[in-house]
Coordinates of C-alpha atoms in Angstrom, one line a residue:
Chain A
M1 CA -34.4 17.7 9.1
T2 CA -31.0 18.5 10.3
K3 CA -29.6 16.6 13.3
I4 CA -27.2 18.0 16.2
T5 CA -25.5 16.3 19.1
Y6 CA -25.2 17.8 22.4
V7 CA -22.4 15.9 24.6
D8 CA -22.8 17.4 28.0
H9 CA -19.6 17.7 30.3
S10 CA -19.6 14.3 31.5
G11 CA -19.7 12.8 28.0
K12 CA -23.6 12.0 27.5
A13 CA -24.7 12.4 24.3
R14 CA -27.9 13.4 23.3
E15 CA -29.0 13.8 19.6
V16 CA -32.1 15.9 18.6
E17 CA -33.6 16.7 15.1
A18 CA -33.4 20.4 14.6
E19 CA -35.6 22.9 12.7
N20 CA -33.9 25.0 10.2
G21 CA -33.6 28.6 11.1
A22 CA -33.9 28.1 14.8
T23 CA -30.8 28.5 16.7
V24 CA -28.7 25.9 18.4
M25 CA -29.5 27.7 21.5
E26 CA -33.1 27.2 20.9
T27 CA -33.2 23.6 19.6
A28 CA -31.3 22.8 23.2
L29 CA -34.4 24.0 25.0
R30 CA -37.2 23.0 23.0
N31 CA -35.6 19.6 23.6
A32 CA -34.8 20.1 27.2
V33 CA -31.2 19.4 26.6
P34 CA -29.4 20.2 29.7
G35 CA -26.2 22.4 30.1
I36 CA -27.5 25.7 28.6
E37 CA -29.1 28.6 30.5
A38 CA -29.5 31.4 27.9
E39 CA -30.6 33.8 30.7
C40 CA -31.0 36.6 28.3
G41 CA -33.1 34.7 25.9
G42 CA -31.0 34.7 23.0
A43 CA -29.8 38.7 22.8
C44 CA -26.0 37.7 22.6
A45 CA -26.1 39.5 26.3
C46 CA -25.0 37.0 28.8
A47 CA -23.0 34.3 27.6
T48 CA -24.8 31.3 29.3
C49 CA -25.3 29.3 26.2
H50 CA -21.3 28.6 26.0
V51 CA -20.7 25.5 23.7
Y52 CA -17.8 24.2 22.4
V53 CA -17.8 23.1 19.1
D54 CA -16.3 19.7 17.8
A55 CA -13.2 19.8 15.9
G56 CA -14.1 19.7 11.9
W57 CA -17.3 21.8 12.6
I58 CA -15.9 25.1 13.9
D59 CA -15.0 26.3 10.2
K60 CA -18.1 25.4 8.8
L61 CA -20.3 27.6 11.3
P62 CA -21.0 31.1 10.4
K63 CA -18.1 33.5 11.2
Q64 CA -18.6 34.7 14.8
E65 CA -19.7 38.7 14.9
K66 CA -17.5 41.0 17.2
M67 CA -20.5 41.1 19.5
E68 CA -20.3 37.3 20.0
E69 CA -16.4 37.6 20.3
D70 CA -17.1 40.2 23.2
M71 CA -19.7 38.5 24.9
L72 CA -17.4 35.3 25.0
D73 CA -15.5 37.4 27.8
F74 CA -18.2 36.5 30.2
A75 CA -18.0 33.1 29.8
F76 CA -15.2 31.3 31.6
D77 CA -12.7 28.6 30.4
V78 CA -13.2 30.0 26.6
Q79 CA -11.6 28.1 24.3
P80 CA -10.7 28.3 20.3
N81 CA -13.9 26.4 19.8
S82 CA -16.0 28.1 21.9
R83 CA -19.3 29.7 20.6
L84 CA -22.5 31.1 21.9
S85 CA -25.1 28.8 20.8
C86 CA -27.8 31.6 20.3
Q87 CA -25.9 33.3 17.6
I88 CA -25.2 29.7 15.5
K89 CA -28.3 29.2 12.8
V90 CA -29.5 25.9 12.2
T91 CA -29.1 25.0 8.3
S92 CA -29.3 22.1 6.3
A93 CA -25.4 22.1 6.3
L94 CA -24.8 22.0 9.9
D95 CA -26.5 18.2 9.8
G96 CA -24.5 16.2 12.2
L97 CA -23.2 19.1 14.1
R98 CA -21.7 18.1 17.3
V99 CA -21.2 20.9 20.4
T100 CA -20.3 20.1 24.0
T101 CA -21.6 22.2 27.1
P102 CA -19.1 23.4 29.7
A103 CA -19.3 21.9 33.4
K104 CA -20.7 25.4 34.3
Q105 CA -22.4 28.2 32.5
G106 CA -21.2 31.5 33.7
Chain B
M1 CA -36.1 65.5 47.2
D2 CA -38.7 67.1 48.3
A3 CA -42.3 66.4 49.5
R4 CA -44.9 65.6 47.0
D5 CA -48.3 64.3 47.0
G6 CA -48.8 61.5 49.4
D7 CA -45.0 61.7 50.5
H8 CA -44.3 63.1 53.9
R9 CA -40.6 63.1 54.6
Q10 CA -39.3 63.4 58.4
G11 CA -36.3 66.0 57.9
N12 CA -33.8 65.8 54.9
N13 CA -31.5 63.1 56.6
M14 CA -30.8 59.5 54.5
T15 CA -31.4 57.7 57.7
D16 CA -35.2 59.1 58.2
I17 CA -38.0 57.2 57.3
I18 CA -39.3 58.2 53.9
K19 CA -43.1 57.6 54.2
T20 CA -45.0 56.9 50.9
D21 CA -48.0 55.6 49.8
A22 CA -46.3 53.0 47.5
V23 CA -42.9 51.3 47.1
I24 CA -42.1 49.5 43.5
V25 CA -39.3 47.0 43.8
G26 CA -37.5 47.1 40.4
A27 CA -37.2 49.9 37.8
G28 CA -37.7 47.7 34.6
P29 CA -40.3 48.3 32.1
V30 CA -43.3 46.9 34.2
G31 CA -42.3 48.8 37.4
L32 CA -42.2 52.1 35.3
F33 CA -45.3 51.6 34.1
A34 CA -46.8 50.9 37.6
V35 CA -45.8 54.5 38.3
F36 CA -48.5 55.4 35.6
E37 CA -51.3 53.4 36.5
L38 CA -50.7 54.1 40.3
G39 CA -50.4 57.8 39.2
L40 CA -53.7 58.1 37.7
L41 CA -55.2 57.0 41.1
D42 CA -53.2 59.8 42.7
I43 CA -50.8 57.0 44.3
H44 CA -47.3 58.6 44.8
A45 CA -44.5 56.0 44.2
H46 CA -40.9 55.4 45.2
L47 CA -39.0 53.1 43.0
I48 CA -36.1 50.9 44.1
D49 CA -33.2 49.6 41.8
I50 CA -30.0 48.0 42.2
L51 CA -29.1 49.1 38.7
P52 CA -27.7 52.6 38.3
K53 CA -30.1 53.4 35.6
P54 CA -34.1 52.5 34.8
G55 CA -35.0 50.1 32.7
G56 CA -34.0 46.4 34.0
Q57 CA -33.0 43.9 31.4
C58 CA -34.5 46.1 28.6
A59 CA -31.5 48.8 29.5
E60 CA -29.2 46.4 30.9
L61 CA -29.3 43.4 28.6
Y62 CA -31.0 44.6 25.2
P63 CA -30.9 48.4 25.1
E64 CA -30.2 48.2 21.1
K65 CA -32.2 45.2 20.4
P66 CA -35.9 46.0 18.7
I67 CA -39.0 44.6 20.7
Y68 CA -41.8 43.9 18.1
D69 CA -44.6 43.0 20.5
I70 CA -45.2 46.6 22.6
P71 CA -48.8 47.0 21.3
G72 CA -48.7 50.2 19.0
F73 CA -45.1 49.6 18.3
P74 CA -44.4 47.8 15.2
T75 CA -40.7 47.9 16.5
I76 CA -39.1 49.7 19.5
S77 CA -35.5 49.2 21.0
G78 CA -35.1 48.2 24.4
Q79 CA -33.7 51.6 25.8
G80 CA -36.8 53.2 23.4
I81 CA -39.1 51.8 25.6
V82 CA -37.6 52.9 28.4
D83 CA -37.1 56.2 27.6
N84 CA -40.8 56.5 26.2
L85 CA -41.9 55.3 29.6
M86 CA -39.9 57.7 31.5
K87 CA -41.4 60.2 29.7
Q88 CA -44.9 58.7 30.2
I89 CA -44.7 58.8 34.0
E90 CA -42.8 62.2 34.1
P91 CA -46.2 64.0 35.4
F92 CA -46.2 61.9 38.5
H93 CA -43.0 63.0 39.9
P94 CA -41.9 59.6 40.8
T95 CA -38.7 59.1 43.0
F96 CA -36.1 56.8 42.1
H97 CA -33.4 55.1 44.4
F98 CA -30.8 53.6 42.3
N99 CA -28.0 51.4 43.3
E100 CA -30.0 50.1 46.3
Q101 CA -31.2 46.6 46.6
V102 CA -34.1 46.1 49.1
E103 CA -33.3 43.9 51.7
G104 CA -36.1 43.7 54.4
L105 CA -39.9 43.9 53.8
E106 CA -41.9 44.0 57.5
V107 CA -45.3 43.9 57.7
L108 CA -46.4 46.7 60.2
G109 CA -50.3 47.1 59.6
T110 CA -53.3 44.7 59.3
P111 CA -54.4 43.1 56.3
E112 CA -57.1 45.4 56.3
A113 CA -55.1 48.4 56.8
P114 CA -51.7 47.2 55.6
L115 CA -48.4 49.3 56.2
F116 CA -44.6 48.4 55.4
R117 CA -41.2 48.9 56.4
V118 CA -39.0 48.5 53.6
T119 CA -35.2 48.8 54.1
T120 CA -32.5 49.0 51.6
D121 CA -28.7 47.8 51.8
G122 CA -27.9 51.6 51.4
G123 CA -29.8 51.8 54.8
Q124 CA -32.9 53.9 53.7
V125 CA -36.2 53.1 55.4
F126 CA -39.3 53.3 53.7
E127 CA -42.8 53.2 55.0
A128 CA -45.2 52.3 52.5
K129 CA -49.1 51.5 52.4
V130 CA -48.5 49.1 49.4
V131 CA -45.5 47.5 47.9
I132 CA -45.6 46.2 44.3
I133 CA -42.6 43.8 43.5
A134 CA -41.6 44.2 39.8
A135 CA -38.6 42.7 40.1
G136 CA -38.1 40.6 36.8
G137 CA -35.9 37.9 37.0
G138 CA -34.7 39.0 40.2
S139 CA -31.8 41.7 40.8
F140 CA -28.6 42.0 39.1
Q141 CA -26.0 40.6 40.8
P142 CA -22.0 40.3 39.4
K143 CA -21.1 36.7 38.1
R144 CA -19.1 34.5 40.0
P145 CA -16.6 32.8 38.1
P146 CA -16.9 28.8 38.4
V147 CA -13.8 28.6 40.5
P148 CA -13.8 26.2 43.0
G149 CA -13.8 27.7 46.5
I150 CA -14.2 31.1 45.8
E151 CA -17.0 31.8 48.2
E152 CA -14.5 31.4 50.7
Y153 CA -12.4 34.3 49.6
E154 CA -15.3 36.7 48.7
G155 CA -15.8 39.9 50.7
K156 CA -11.9 38.9 52.4
S157 CA -9.5 39.0 49.2
V158 CA -11.7 38.6 46.0
F159 CA -14.0 41.3 45.3
Y160 CA -16.7 42.3 42.8
A161 CA -16.8 46.2 43.5
V162 CA -14.7 48.7 45.1
R163 CA -16.6 49.9 48.7
K164 CA -13.4 51.6 50.1
M165 CA -10.4 52.4 47.5
E166 CA -8.0 52.2 50.4
T167 CA -8.9 48.5 51.3
F168 CA -6.5 47.9 48.2
R169 CA -3.5 50.5 49.2
G170 CA -0.4 48.6 49.2
K171 CA -1.9 45.5 47.8
R172 CA -0.8 43.4 45.1
V173 CA -4.4 43.1 43.1
L174 CA -5.4 41.1 39.7
L175 CA -8.3 42.5 37.9
V176 CA -9.8 40.3 35.6
G177 CA -12.0 41.1 32.6
G178 CA -11.9 43.5 29.5
G179 CA -14.9 45.8 29.7
D180 CA -15.0 49.4 31.3
S181 CA -15.3 47.9 34.8
A182 CA -12.1 46.4 34.7
L183 CA -10.2 49.1 32.9
D184 CA -11.7 51.8 35.0
W185 CA -10.7 50.1 38.5
T186 CA -7.4 49.1 36.9
L187 CA -6.5 52.8 36.3
N188 CA -8.3 54.1 39.7
L189 CA -6.3 51.4 41.6
Q190 CA -3.2 51.5 40.1
P191 CA -1.8 54.6 41.9
I192 CA -3.0 53.0 45.4
A193 CA -2.3 49.5 44.8
E194 CA 1.6 48.2 45.2
R195 CA 1.4 46.4 41.9
V196 CA -1.7 46.2 39.8
T197 CA -2.0 43.2 37.1
L198 CA -4.9 43.2 34.9
M199 CA -5.8 39.9 33.1
H200 CA -7.8 39.1 29.9
R201 CA -8.3 36.4 27.8
R202 CA -7.6 38.0 24.5
D203 CA -5.5 41.1 23.4
D204 CA -8.6 43.2 22.5
F205 CA -10.6 45.1 25.0
R206 CA -14.4 46.3 25.2
A207 CA -13.8 49.1 27.5
A208 CA -13.7 52.7 26.0
P209 CA -10.5 53.6 24.1
H210 CA -9.4 56.0 26.2
S211 CA -9.1 53.8 29.2
V212 CA -7.8 50.7 26.8
N213 CA -5.0 53.8 25.7
G214 CA -4.5 54.6 29.4
M215 CA -3.7 50.9 30.3
R216 CA -1.6 50.5 27.1
E217 CA 0.7 53.5 28.4
L218 CA 1.0 52.4 31.9
V219 CA 2.0 49.0 31.0
A220 CA 4.5 50.3 28.1
A221 CA 5.9 52.5 31.3
G222 CA 6.5 49.3 33.6
K223 CA 4.0 50.4 36.0
M224 CA 1.4 47.9 35.6
D225 CA 1.2 44.6 34.2
L226 CA -1.4 43.1 31.4
I227 CA -1.4 39.0 30.8
I228 CA -3.4 37.5 28.4
G229 CA -5.2 34.4 30.1
Q230 CA -7.9 33.0 31.9
M231 CA -8.0 32.1 35.5
T232 CA -8.4 28.5 36.8
A233 CA -7.9 28.1 40.7
L234 CA -7.4 30.2 43.8
K235 CA -4.6 29.7 46.2
G236 CA -4.5 30.9 49.6
D237 CA -5.4 30.5 53.3
N238 CA -8.8 31.4 55.1
G239 CA -10.1 33.5 52.5
E240 CA -6.7 35.4 52.1
L241 CA -5.4 34.9 48.3
S242 CA -1.9 34.2 47.9
A243 CA -1.9 33.8 44.1
V244 CA -4.1 32.7 41.1
A245 CA -3.5 29.9 39.0
C246 CA -4.2 30.8 35.3
K247 CA -3.3 29.4 31.7
D248 CA -2.5 31.5 28.9
N249 CA -4.1 30.7 25.4
A250 CA -1.6 27.6 24.6
N251 CA -2.7 26.1 27.8
Q252 CA 0.4 26.7 29.7
T253 CA -0.1 27.4 33.2
F254 CA 1.5 29.8 35.5
D255 CA 0.6 31.8 39.0
V256 CA 0.0 35.2 39.4
A257 CA 0.8 36.8 43.2
C258 CA -1.7 38.4 44.6
D259 CA -3.2 39.6 47.6
A260 CA -6.7 41.0 46.1
M261 CA -8.4 40.0 42.9
M262 CA -11.5 41.1 41.5
P263 CA -13.6 39.3 38.6
F264 CA -15.6 41.4 36.1
F265 CA -17.6 38.5 34.1
G266 CA -20.7 41.0 33.9
L267 CA -24.2 40.4 35.7
T268 CA -26.5 37.7 36.3
M269 CA -29.8 37.6 37.9
K270 CA -30.5 36.4 41.0
L271 CA -33.9 36.1 43.3
G272 CA -32.0 37.6 46.3
P273 CA -33.4 38.8 49.4
I274 CA -37.1 38.4 48.4
A275 CA -36.8 34.8 49.2
H276 CA -36.7 35.9 52.5
W277 CA -39.8 38.2 53.0
G278 CA -42.1 35.2 54.1
L279 CA -44.0 35.1 50.7
N280 CA -45.2 32.2 49.0
L281 CA -42.9 31.2 46.3
H282 CA -43.3 28.8 43.6
E283 CA -40.2 27.6 41.6
N284 CA -38.7 31.2 42.7
L285 CA -41.6 33.2 41.5
L286 CA -44.5 34.7 43.6
P287 CA -47.8 33.1 42.6
V288 CA -50.9 35.9 42.3
D289 CA -54.3 35.8 41.6
T290 CA -55.2 37.1 38.4
A291 CA -57.8 39.7 39.7
K292 CA -55.8 41.9 41.8
F293 CA -52.4 40.4 41.4
E294 CA -51.7 40.5 45.3
T295 CA -49.3 37.8 46.5
N296 CA -50.5 36.1 49.9
A297 CA -49.6 39.0 51.8
P298 CA -52.5 41.6 51.4
G299 CA -51.0 44.9 50.2
I300 CA -48.0 43.0 48.7
F301 CA -48.5 43.1 44.8
A302 CA -46.3 41.4 42.5
V303 CA -46.1 42.4 38.6
G304 CA -44.1 41.5 35.4
D305 CA -41.9 38.4 35.2
I306 CA -41.3 37.6 38.8
N307 CA -44.8 36.4 39.4
T308 CA -46.5 33.4 38.2
Y309 CA -50.3 32.3 37.6
P310 CA -52.1 29.9 35.3
G311 CA -51.3 31.0 31.8
K312 CA -48.9 33.4 32.7
L313 CA -46.6 34.6 30.2
K314 CA -43.3 36.7 30.5
L315 CA -44.0 39.6 28.4
I316 CA -43.9 43.4 28.9
L317 CA -47.5 43.9 27.6
S318 CA -48.8 41.3 30.6
G319 CA -46.7 42.9 32.8
F320 CA -48.6 46.4 31.6
H321 CA -52.0 44.9 32.3
E322 CA -51.1 43.4 35.5
V323 CA -50.1 46.8 37.2
A324 CA -53.2 48.6 36.0
L325 CA -55.2 45.8 37.7
A326 CA -53.0 45.7 40.7
A327 CA -53.4 49.6 40.8
Q328 CA -57.0 49.2 41.4
K329 CA -56.7 47.2 44.5
A330 CA -53.6 49.2 45.6
H331 CA -56.2 52.3 46.0
R332 CA -58.0 50.5 48.3
Y333 CA -55.6 50.6 50.7
V334 CA -54.2 53.7 50.0
Y335 CA -57.7 55.7 50.2
P336 CA -60.3 53.4 51.9
D337 CA -62.7 55.8 51.8
K338 CA -62.8 56.9 48.5
K339 CA -64.7 55.4 45.8
L340 CA -62.7 54.5 42.9
L341 CA -64.4 55.9 39.4
F342 CA -63.3 54.0 36.2
Q343 CA -61.9 56.6 33.7
Y344 CA -60.4 57.0 30.3
T345 CA -57.3 59.4 29.8
T346 CA -58.9 60.3 26.4
S347 CA -62.1 61.9 27.6
S348 CA -61.7 62.3 31.5
T349 CA -60.5 65.7 32.2
N350 CA -59.3 65.0 36.0
L351 CA -57.1 62.4 34.6
Q352 CA -55.9 65.0 32.1
K353 CA -55.4 67.5 34.7
K354 CA -53.2 64.7 36.6
L355 CA -51.2 64.2 33.1
G356 CA -50.6 67.9 32.8
V357 CA -52.6 68.1 29.4
A358 CA -56.0 69.8 30.6

């Protein structure tokens, strides 16, 4: 099992077990992790599953596709480590991944 | 718009009341299929949607994404199913009212003989015997940037749409975003504003290449400004902006002086005016019974993602089932004296005539 830690904007961390093949967004919803809305259900069409990926992890993630980069235009306070969690698929290589959710999704 | 079956307009003026059998709130896949099921029962419908086109979320959020659980279609795109539904309901000549939001729903009739007055933000008034709410996740509204205190400025100096270009004459306007709306309004407002500034988080734009080129030419000619950055706060008094505080990608802060700001961060779904129609609500959804999909108000139905009942699944296929059953009950209200005979489209010449195939 792959473990992922979600940190909310106040600093509270929640570690959950993720199923390989699911997305980081789906894993959050299944485990009732707050801070991710995923209004469009994972179609990369809303930017309400925006997360900041912890330093050290950003280069280990699958590269961002153009659609995700475009959709990040709809998020707020976008940083170089911003990703849409619906576009990150969980694999064993991501064991220990840490992401922070923004104070408010768009 | 001409008068069609069961649809008797008074005059041609937009302010006149449109009298019809059914008003469908929302032109997503379920609202569209409601036209079909109602149409088979000779119930004519007007559809109202806040978007400029049919299809709801399918067309707005995922037109190119495949859907795998529409019975009979191993795979079909969001736009594909909308196009097919539009073709399927063509024989029933529904009337569409796009770019309008239903604001008011007022009960005029009785529970036995319902009649409703439906009003839109565009000033259109309908009188209908039944109302089918197929509003999905609510209406699409522009996203509000999470900047503290922005509400105070909205409608005074922060705008999500251009109602009148004149509002911006002689003003310093900041537009934020990188899509077609942001670029189109940048180009349209540039000639009349005192100064137009476009801000986007990266020097790469989703908008159509010719608008991007047009913008770049204006910047090169010194006729407008382009800033790469993001907004962080608003500065001003009593809703009148004086500047927008921003930061660039190196987190350096700066102010952009402006009198008006237009943020373009896409759309989000909000329940909207439905909350004020006096209907029972459960967690922003409309509870219905599963025999008729009628709300607590006789004659007002709720179908698709907007309704809730034990076992509800937010699937397009569930919505299709729901409208078929709702139409049966709607028939009792629209034609109280007619007996409803259950028929199949495969074998009934009566239904085939309505579909224009017999």
